[in-house]
Tab-separated table of C-alpha atoms in Angstrom:
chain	number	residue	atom	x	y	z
A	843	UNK	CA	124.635	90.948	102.941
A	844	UNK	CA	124.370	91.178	106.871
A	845	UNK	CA	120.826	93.033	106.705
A	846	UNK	CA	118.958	91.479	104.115
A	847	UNK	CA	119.099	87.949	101.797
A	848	UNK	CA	117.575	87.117	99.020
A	849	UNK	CA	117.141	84.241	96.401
A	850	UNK	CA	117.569	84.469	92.622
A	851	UNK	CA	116.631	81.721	90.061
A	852	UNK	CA	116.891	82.993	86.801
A	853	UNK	CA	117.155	82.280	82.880
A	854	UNK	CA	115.796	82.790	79.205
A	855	UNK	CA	112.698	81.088	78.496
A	856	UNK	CA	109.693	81.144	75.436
A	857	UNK	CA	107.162	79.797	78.102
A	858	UNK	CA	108.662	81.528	81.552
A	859	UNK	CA	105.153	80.910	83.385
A	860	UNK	CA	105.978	77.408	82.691
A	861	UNK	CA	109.429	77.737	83.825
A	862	UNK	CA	107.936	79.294	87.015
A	863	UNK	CA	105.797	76.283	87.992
A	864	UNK	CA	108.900	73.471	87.149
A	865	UNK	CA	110.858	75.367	89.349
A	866	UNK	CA	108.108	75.795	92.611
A	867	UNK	CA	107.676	72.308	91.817
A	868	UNK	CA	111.184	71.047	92.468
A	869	UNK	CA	111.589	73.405	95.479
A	870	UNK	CA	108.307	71.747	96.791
A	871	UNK	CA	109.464	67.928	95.958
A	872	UNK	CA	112.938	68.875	98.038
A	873	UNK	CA	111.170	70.000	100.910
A	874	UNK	CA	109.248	67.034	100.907
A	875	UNK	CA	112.143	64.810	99.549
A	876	UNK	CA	114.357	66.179	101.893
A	877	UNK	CA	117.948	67.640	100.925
A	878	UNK	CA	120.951	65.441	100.199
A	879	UNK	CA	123.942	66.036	102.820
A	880	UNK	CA	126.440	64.508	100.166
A	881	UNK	CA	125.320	67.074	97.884
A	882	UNK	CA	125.953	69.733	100.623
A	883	UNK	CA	129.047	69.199	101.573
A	884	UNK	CA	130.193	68.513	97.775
A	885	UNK	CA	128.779	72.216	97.090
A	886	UNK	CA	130.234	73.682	100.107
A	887	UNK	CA	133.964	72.199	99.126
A	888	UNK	CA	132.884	73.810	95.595
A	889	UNK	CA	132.551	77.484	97.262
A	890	UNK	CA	135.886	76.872	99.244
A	891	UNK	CA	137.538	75.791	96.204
A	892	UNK	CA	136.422	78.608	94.431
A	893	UNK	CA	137.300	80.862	96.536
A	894	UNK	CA	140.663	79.695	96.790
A	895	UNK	CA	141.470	80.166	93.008
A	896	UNK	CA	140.224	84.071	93.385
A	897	UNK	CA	142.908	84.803	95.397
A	898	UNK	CA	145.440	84.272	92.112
A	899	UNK	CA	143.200	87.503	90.740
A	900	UNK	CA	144.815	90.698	91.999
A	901	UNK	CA	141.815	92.196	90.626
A	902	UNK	CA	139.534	89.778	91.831
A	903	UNK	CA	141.053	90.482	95.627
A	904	UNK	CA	141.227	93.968	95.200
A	905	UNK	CA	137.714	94.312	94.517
A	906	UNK	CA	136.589	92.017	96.834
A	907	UNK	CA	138.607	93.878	100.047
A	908	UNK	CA	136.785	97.084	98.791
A	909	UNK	CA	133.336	95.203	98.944
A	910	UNK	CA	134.166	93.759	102.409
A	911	UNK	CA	136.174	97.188	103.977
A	912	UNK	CA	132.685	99.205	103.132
A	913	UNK	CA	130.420	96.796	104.409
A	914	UNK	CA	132.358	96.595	107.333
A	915	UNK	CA	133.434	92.955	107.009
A	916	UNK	CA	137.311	91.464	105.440
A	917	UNK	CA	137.796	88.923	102.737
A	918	UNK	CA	139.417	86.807	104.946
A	919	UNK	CA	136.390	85.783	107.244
A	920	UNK	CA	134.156	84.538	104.165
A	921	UNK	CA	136.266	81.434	104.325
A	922	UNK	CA	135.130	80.842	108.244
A	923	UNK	CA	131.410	81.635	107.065
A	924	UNK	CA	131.262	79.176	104.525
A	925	UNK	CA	132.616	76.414	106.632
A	926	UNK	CA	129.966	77.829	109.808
A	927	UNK	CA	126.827	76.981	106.941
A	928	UNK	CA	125.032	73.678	108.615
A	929	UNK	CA	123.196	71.164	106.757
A	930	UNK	CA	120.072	71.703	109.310
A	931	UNK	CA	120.347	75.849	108.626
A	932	UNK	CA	120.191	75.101	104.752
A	933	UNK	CA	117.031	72.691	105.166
A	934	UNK	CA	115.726	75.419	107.496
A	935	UNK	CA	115.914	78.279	104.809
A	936	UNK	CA	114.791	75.877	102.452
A	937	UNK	CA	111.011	75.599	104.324
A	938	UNK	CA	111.367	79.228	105.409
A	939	UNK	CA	112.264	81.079	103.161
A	940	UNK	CA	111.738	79.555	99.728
A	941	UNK	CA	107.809	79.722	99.943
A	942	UNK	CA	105.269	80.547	97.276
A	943	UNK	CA	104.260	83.447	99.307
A	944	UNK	CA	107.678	84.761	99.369
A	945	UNK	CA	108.679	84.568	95.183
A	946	UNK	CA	107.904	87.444	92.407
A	947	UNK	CA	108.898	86.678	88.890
A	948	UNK	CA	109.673	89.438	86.853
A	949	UNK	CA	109.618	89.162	82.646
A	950	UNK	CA	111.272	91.475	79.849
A	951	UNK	CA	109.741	90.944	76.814
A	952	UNK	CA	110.476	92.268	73.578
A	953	UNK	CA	108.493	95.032	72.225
């Protein structure tokens, strides 16, 4: 959305507190690691390609020129926006924004 972001990592799990520290330990190792720009720009073709196929939904395009006409925006710039995205602005939202301080896990139990 244009005035807020957020991250979601999320699943089914009998231990989720151990779940919780896997996953802050791989974000940890691939800010230290670094990010790999092959995998980036194979992920990136991924969204374009995706996106490409929607447009054979008339459903899929209807909905999505709804989404986009209220929020002010049109389905046709998320194709520009996705090929904007910079390696350096994902390893920079990587440190940022994916921080320990910055993560809440929520859990639904059964009674």
């Amino acid at each position: 959305h244009k005035d807020y972001g957020h991250s979601i990592i999320g699943g089914e799990s009998e231990n989720p507190e151990n779940v919780l520290d896997e996953v802050l330990k791989h974000i940890e190792n691939q800010k230290k690691d670094g990010l790999s720009k092959q995998d980036f720009e194979r992920i990136k073709k991924k969204y374009i390609g995706y996106y490409l196929m929607d447009f054979n939904s008339i459903e899929y395009i209807a909905t999505t020129f709804v989404n986009h006409y209220f929020n002010d925006s049109s389905i046709l710039k998320y194709m520009d926006i996705i090929e904007s995205i910079r390696f350096e602005e994902i390893e920079k939202r990587l440190k940022e924004h994916l921080t320990q301080e910055n993560y809440s896990i929520s859990l639904i139990t059964p009674k």
